[in-house]
mmCIF file of C-alpha atoms in Angstrom:
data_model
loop_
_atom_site.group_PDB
_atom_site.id
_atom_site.type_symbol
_atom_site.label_atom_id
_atom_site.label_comp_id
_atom_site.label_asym_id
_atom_site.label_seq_id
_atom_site.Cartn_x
_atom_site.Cartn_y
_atom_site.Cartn_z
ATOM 1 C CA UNK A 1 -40.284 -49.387 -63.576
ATOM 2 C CA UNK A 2 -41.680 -49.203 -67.171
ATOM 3 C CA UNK A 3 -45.387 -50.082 -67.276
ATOM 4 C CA UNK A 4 -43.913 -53.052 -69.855
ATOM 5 C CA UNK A 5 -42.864 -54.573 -66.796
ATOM 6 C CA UNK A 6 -45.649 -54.370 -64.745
ATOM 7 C CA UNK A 7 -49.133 -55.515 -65.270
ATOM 8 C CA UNK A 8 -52.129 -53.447 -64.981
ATOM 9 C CA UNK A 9 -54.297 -56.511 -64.301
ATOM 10 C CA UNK A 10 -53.073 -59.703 -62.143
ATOM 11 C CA UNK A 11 -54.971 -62.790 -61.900
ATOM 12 C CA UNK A 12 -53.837 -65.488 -59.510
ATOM 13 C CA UNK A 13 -55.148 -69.086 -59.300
ATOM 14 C CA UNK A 14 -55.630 -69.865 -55.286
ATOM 15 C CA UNK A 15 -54.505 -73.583 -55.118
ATOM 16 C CA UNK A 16 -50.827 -74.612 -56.205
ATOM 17 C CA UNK A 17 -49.941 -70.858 -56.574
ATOM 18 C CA UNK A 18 -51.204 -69.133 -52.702
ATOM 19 C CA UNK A 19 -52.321 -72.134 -50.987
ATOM 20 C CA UNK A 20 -51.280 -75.763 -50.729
ATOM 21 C CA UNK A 21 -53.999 -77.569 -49.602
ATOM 22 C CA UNK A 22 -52.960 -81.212 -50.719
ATOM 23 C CA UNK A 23 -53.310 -82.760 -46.934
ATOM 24 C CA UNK A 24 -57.175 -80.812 -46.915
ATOM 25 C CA UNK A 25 -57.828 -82.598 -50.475
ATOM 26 C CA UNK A 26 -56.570 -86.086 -49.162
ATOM 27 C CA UNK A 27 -58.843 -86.034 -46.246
ATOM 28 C CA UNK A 28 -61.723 -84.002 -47.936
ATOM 29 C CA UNK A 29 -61.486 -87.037 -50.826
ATOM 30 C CA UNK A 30 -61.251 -90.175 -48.469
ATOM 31 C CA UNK A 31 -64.660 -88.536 -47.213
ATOM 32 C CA UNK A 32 -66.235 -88.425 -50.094
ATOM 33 C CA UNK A 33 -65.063 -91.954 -51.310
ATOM 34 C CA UNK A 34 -66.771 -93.749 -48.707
ATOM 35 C CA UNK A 35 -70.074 -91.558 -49.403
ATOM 36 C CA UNK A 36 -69.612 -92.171 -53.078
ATOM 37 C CA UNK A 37 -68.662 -95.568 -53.103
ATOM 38 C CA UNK A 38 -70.139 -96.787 -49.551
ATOM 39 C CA UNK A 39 -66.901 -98.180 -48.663
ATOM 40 C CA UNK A 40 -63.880 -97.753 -46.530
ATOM 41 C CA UNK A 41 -60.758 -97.304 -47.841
ATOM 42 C CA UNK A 42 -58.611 -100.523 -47.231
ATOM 43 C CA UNK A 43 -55.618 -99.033 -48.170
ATOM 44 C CA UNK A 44 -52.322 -98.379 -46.189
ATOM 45 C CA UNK A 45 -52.899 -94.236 -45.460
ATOM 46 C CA UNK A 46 -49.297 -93.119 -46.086
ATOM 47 C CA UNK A 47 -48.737 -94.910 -48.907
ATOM 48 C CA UNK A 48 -52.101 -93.373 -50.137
ATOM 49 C CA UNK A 49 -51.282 -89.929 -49.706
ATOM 50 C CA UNK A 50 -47.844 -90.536 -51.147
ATOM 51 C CA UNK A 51 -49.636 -91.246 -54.513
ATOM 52 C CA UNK A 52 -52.146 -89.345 -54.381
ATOM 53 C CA UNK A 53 -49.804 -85.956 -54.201
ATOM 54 C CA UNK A 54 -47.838 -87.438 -56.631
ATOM 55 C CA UNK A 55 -50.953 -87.591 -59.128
ATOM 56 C CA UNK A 56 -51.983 -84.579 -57.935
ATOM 57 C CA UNK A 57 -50.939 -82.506 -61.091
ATOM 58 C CA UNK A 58 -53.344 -84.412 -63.307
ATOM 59 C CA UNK A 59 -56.634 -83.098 -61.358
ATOM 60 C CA UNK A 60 -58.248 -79.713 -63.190
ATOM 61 C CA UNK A 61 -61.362 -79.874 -60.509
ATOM 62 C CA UNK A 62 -61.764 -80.858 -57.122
ATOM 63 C CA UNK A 63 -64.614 -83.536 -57.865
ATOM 64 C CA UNK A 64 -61.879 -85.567 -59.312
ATOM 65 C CA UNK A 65 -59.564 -86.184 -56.301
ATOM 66 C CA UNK A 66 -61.906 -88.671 -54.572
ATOM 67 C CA UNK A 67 -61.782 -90.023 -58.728
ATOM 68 C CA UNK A 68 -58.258 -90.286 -58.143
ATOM 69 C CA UNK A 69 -58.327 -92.327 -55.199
ATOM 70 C CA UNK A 70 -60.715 -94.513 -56.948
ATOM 71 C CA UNK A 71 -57.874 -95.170 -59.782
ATOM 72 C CA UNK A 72 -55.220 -95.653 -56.780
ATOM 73 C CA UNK A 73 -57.560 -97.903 -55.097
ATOM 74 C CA UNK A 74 -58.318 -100.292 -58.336
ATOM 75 C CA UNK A 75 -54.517 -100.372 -59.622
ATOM 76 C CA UNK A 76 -54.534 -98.273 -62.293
ATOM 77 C CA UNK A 77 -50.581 -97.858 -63.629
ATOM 78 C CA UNK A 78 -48.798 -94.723 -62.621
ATOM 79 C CA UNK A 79 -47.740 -93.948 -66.351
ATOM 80 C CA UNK A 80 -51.572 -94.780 -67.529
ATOM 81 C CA UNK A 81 -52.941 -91.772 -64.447
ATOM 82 C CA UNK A 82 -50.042 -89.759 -65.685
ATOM 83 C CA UNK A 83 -50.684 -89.736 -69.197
ATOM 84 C CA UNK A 84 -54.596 -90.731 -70.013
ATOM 85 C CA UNK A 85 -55.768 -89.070 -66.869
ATOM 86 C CA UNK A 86 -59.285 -87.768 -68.739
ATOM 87 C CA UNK A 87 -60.172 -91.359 -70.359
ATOM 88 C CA UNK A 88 -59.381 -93.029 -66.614
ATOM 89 C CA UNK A 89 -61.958 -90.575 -65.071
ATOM 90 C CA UNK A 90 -64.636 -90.786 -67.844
ATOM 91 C CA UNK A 91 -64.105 -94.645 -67.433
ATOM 92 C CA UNK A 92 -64.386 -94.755 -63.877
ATOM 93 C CA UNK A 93 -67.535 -92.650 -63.782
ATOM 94 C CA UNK A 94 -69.067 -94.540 -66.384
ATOM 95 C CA UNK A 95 -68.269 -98.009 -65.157
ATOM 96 C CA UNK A 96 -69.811 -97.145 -61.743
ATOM 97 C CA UNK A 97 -72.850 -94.743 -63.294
ATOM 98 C CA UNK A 98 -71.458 -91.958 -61.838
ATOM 99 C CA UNK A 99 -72.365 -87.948 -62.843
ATOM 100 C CA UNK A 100 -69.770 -85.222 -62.256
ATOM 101 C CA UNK A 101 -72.378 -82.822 -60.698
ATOM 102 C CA UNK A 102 -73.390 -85.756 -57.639
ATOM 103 C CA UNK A 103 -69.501 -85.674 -56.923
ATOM 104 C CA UNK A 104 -69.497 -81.469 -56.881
ATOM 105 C CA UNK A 105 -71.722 -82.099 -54.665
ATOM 106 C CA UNK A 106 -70.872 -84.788 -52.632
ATOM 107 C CA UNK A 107 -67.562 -83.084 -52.039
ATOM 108 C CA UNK A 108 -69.161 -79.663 -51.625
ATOM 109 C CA UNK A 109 -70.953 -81.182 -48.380
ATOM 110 C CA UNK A 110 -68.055 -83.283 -47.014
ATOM 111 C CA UNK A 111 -66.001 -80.043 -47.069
ATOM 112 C CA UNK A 112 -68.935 -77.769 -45.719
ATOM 113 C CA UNK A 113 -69.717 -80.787 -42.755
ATOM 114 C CA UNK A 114 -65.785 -80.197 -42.229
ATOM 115 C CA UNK A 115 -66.005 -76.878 -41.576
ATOM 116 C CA UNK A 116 -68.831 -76.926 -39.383
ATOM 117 C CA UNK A 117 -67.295 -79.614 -37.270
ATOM 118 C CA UNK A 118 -63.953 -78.306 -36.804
ATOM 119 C CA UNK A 119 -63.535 -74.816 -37.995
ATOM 120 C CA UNK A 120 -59.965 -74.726 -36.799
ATOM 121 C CA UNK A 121 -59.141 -78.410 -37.799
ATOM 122 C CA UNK A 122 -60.090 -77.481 -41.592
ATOM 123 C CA UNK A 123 -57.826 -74.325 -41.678
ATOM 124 C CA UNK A 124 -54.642 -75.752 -40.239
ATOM 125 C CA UNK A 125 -54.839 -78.724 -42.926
ATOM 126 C CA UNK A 126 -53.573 -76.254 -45.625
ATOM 127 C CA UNK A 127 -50.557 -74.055 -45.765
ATOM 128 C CA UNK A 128 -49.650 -70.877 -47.974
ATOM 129 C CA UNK A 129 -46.743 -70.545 -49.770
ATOM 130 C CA UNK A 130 -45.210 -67.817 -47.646
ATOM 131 C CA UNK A 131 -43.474 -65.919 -50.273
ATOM 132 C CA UNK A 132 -46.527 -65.149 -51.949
ATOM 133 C CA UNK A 133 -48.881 -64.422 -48.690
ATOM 134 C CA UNK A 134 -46.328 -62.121 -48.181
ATOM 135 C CA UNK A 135 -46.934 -60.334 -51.296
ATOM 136 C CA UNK A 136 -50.803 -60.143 -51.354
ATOM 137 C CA UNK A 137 -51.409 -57.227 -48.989
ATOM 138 C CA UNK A 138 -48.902 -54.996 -50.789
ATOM 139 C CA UNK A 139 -50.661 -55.836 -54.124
ATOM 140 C CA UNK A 140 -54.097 -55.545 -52.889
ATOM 141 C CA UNK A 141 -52.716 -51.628 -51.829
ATOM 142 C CA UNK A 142 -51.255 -50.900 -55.266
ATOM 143 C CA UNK A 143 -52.768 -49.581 -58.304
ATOM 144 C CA UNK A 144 -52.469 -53.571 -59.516
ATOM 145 C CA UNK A 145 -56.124 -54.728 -60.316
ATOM 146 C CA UNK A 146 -55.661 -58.247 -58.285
ATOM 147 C CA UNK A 147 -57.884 -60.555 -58.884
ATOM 148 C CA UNK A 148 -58.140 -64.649 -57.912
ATOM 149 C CA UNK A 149 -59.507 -67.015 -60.270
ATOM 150 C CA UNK A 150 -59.758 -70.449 -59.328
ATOM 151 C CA UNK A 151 -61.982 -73.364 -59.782
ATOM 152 C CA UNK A 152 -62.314 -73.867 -55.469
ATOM 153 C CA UNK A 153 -65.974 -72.347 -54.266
ATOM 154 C CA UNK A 154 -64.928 -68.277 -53.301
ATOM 155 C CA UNK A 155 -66.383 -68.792 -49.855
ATOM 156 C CA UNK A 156 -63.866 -71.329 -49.119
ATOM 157 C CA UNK A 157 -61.416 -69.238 -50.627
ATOM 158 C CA UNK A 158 -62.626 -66.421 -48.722
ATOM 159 C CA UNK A 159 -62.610 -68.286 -45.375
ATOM 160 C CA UNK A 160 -58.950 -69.044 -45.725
ATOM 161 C CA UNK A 161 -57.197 -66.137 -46.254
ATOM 162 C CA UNK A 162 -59.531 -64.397 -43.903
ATOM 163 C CA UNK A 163 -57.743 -67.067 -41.180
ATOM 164 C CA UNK A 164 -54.075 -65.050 -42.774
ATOM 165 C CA UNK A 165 -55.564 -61.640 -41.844
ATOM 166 C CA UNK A 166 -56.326 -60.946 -45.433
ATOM 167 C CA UNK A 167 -59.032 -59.194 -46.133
ATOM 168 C CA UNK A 168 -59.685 -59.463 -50.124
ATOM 169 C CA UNK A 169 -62.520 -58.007 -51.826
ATOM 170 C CA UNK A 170 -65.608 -60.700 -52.626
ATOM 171 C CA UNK A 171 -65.883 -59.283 -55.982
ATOM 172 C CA UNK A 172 -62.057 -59.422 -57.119
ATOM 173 C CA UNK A 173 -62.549 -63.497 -55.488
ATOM 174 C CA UNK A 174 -64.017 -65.765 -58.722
ATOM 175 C CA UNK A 175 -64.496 -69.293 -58.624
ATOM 176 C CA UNK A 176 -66.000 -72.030 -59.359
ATOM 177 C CA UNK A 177 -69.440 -70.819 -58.884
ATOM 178 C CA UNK A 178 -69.368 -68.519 -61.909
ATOM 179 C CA UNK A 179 -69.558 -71.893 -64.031
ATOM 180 C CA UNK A 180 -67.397 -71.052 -66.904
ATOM 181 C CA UNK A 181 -63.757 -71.626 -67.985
ATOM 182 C CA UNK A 182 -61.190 -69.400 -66.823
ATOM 183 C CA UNK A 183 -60.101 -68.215 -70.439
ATOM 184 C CA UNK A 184 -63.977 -66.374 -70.407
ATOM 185 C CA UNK A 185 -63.105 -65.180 -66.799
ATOM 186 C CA UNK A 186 -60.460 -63.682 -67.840
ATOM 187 C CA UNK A 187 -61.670 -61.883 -71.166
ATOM 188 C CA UNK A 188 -64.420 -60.643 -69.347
ATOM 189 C CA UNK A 189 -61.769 -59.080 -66.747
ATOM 190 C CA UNK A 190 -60.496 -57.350 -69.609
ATOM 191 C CA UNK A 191 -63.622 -56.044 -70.953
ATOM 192 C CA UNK A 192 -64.999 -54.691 -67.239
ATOM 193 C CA UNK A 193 -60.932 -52.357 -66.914
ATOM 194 C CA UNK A 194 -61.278 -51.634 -70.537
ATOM 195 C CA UNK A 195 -57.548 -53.269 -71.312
ATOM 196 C CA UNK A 196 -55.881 -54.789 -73.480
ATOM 197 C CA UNK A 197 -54.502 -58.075 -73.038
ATOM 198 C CA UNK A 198 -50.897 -57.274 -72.907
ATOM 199 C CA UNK A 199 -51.865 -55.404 -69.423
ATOM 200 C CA UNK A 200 -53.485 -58.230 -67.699
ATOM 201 C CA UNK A 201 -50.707 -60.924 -66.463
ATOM 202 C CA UNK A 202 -51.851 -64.436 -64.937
ATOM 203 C CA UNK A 203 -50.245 -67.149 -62.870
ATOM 204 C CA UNK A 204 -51.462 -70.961 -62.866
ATOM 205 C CA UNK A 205 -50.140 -74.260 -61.490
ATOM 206 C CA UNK A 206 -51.475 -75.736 -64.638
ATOM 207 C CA UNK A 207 -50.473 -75.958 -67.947
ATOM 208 C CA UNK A 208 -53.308 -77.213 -69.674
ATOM 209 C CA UNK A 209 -55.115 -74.107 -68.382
ATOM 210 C CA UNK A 210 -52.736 -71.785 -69.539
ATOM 211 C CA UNK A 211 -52.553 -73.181 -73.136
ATOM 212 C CA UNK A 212 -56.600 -73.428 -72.941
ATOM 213 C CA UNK A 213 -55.882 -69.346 -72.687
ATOM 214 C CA UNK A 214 -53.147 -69.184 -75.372
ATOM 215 C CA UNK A 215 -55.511 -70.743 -77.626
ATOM 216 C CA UNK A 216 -57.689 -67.384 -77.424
ATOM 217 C CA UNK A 217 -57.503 -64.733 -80.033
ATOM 218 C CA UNK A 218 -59.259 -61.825 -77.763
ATOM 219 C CA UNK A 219 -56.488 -63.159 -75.297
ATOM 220 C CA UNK A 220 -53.528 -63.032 -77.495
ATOM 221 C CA UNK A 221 -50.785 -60.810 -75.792
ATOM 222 C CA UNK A 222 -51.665 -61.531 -71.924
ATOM 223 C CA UNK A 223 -48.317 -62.764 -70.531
ATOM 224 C CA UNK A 224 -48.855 -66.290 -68.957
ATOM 225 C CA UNK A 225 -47.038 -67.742 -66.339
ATOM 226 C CA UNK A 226 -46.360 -71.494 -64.487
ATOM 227 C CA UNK A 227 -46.105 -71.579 -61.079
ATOM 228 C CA UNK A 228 -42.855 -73.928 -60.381
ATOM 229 C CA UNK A 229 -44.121 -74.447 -56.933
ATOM 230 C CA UNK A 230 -47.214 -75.586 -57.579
ATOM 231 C CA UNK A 231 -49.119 -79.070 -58.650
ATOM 232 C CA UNK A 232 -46.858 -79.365 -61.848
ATOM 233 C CA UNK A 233 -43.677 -81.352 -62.772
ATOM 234 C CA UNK A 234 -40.932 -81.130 -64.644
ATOM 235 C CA UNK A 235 -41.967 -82.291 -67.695
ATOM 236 C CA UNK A 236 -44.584 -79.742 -67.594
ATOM 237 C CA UNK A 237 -41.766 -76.920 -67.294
ATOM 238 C CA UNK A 238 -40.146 -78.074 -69.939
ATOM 239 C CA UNK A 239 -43.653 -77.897 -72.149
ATOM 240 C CA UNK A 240 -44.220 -74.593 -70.657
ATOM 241 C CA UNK A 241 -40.885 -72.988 -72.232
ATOM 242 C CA UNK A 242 -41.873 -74.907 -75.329
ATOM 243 C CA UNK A 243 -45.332 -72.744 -75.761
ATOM 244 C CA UNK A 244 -44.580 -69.176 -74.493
ATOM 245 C CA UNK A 245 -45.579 -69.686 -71.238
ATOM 246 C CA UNK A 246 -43.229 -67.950 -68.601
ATOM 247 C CA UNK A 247 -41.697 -70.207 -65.708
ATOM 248 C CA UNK A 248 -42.226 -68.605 -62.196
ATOM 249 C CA UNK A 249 -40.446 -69.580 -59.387
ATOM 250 C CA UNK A 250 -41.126 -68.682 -55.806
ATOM 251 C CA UNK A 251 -38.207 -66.404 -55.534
ATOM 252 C CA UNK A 252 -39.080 -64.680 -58.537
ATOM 253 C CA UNK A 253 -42.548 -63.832 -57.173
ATOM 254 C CA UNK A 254 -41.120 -62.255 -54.300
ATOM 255 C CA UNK A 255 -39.645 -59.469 -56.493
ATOM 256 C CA UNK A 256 -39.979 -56.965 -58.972
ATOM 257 C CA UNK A 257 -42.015 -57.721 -61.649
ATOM 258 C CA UNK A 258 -39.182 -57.266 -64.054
ATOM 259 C CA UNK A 259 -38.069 -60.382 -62.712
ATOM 260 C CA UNK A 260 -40.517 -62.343 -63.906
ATOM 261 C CA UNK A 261 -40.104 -62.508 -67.601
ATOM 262 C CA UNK A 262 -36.429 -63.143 -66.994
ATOM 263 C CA UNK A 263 -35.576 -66.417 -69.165
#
């Protein structure tokens, strides 16, 4: 395989690309929403979670699911979430005199009280994409440089794929702790291997991420790449195409990377 079709650098996000972890957000979020709010939810459960992973795709952070619920909660239109998502959550958390570092925090202990309680419980609420577990120990032994950057707390991230048997090195895991976007993350990969952009290949679940990263000039030339199978829709594929971002499907990911920047 030419070294055009391979990268020497791979960055993966962790959520909506290894893990889905939508029923762990739904419960970690109710949690926090009657800490944040000091309320009970009212609010028939299924139908609840039904929205809730169908809004999913709109939320960049994790302090915003429990945010989200809020928005489900007061009755704010599907089409309105969908498409003014950031003026909805600025609204909300002024309206309420809210701060986006209490909710980091208030979700940082409902998930850490989780995990204490019920170790076990906490793991088996999320499920990896098998296709791509599958793939991670063969990448960690190549000459790849694999990497995960995602905005979840590494120890978490750590935790679960320890639970798959996967051993991945601390310092390859970066999240949300660094405290920076993951465009810098990313140049800064670059600059530790001494590459150049073209060599360093990343998959994301979210578009506005990825074009975030186009926007770049030191990034210019790394190849970028939507996970299908992630929190994303269809109208996001199609926006994707539109701005030289590469569509990834799970079957794809499974196989050579030759495959992958197959139109």
């Amino acid at each position: 395989m030419g070294s055009i079709c391979k990268p020497k650098i791979l960055a993966l996000d962790f959520d909506g690309v290894i893990c889905d972890g939508i029923r762990e957000y739904f419960e970690t979020a109710k949690k926090a929403y009657r800490v944040i709010w000091s309320q009970n939810i009212n609010y028939d459960c299924d139908r609840l979670f039904g929205l809730f992973s169908q809004f999913r795709p709109v939320i960049e952070t994790g302090w915003e699911m429990p945010v989200l619920l809020r928005a489900v909660i007061l009755g704010y239109k599907a089409m309105d979430i969908e498409s003014k998502w950031g003026l909805i959550c600025t609204e909300i958390l002024s309206k309420d005199n809210l701060k986006k570092e209490e909710l980091i925090l208030i979700l940082d202990k409902t998930r850490d009280s989780s995990i204490n309680f019920d170790l076990d419980h906490w793991l088996n609420l999320h499920s990896f994409y098998p296709e791509v577990i599958r793939e991670l120990p063969k990448l960690l032994n190549s000459t790849i440089h694999l990497y995960i950057v995602t905005t979840k707390e590494g120890r978490f991230v750590k935790q679960l794929l320890k639970s798959k048997g996967i051993q991945f090195p601390e310092n390859k895991i970066i999240g949300k702790e660094i405290k920076q976007p993951k465009y810098k993350t990313l140049s800064q990969i670059l600059i530790h291997h001494e590459e150049k952009p073209q060599n360093l290949w990343f998959v994301e679940d979210l578009l506005k991420t990825l074009m975030s990263i186009y926007k770049q000039e030191e990034l210019r030339g790394v190849k970028l790449f939507l996970a299908n199978w992630g929190y994303n829709t269809t109208r996001t594929h199609s926006l994707a195409k539109k701005n030289g971002v590469f569509l990834l499907s799970l079957n794809q990911f499974s196989k050579n990377f030759s495959n992958w920047i197959k139109s």
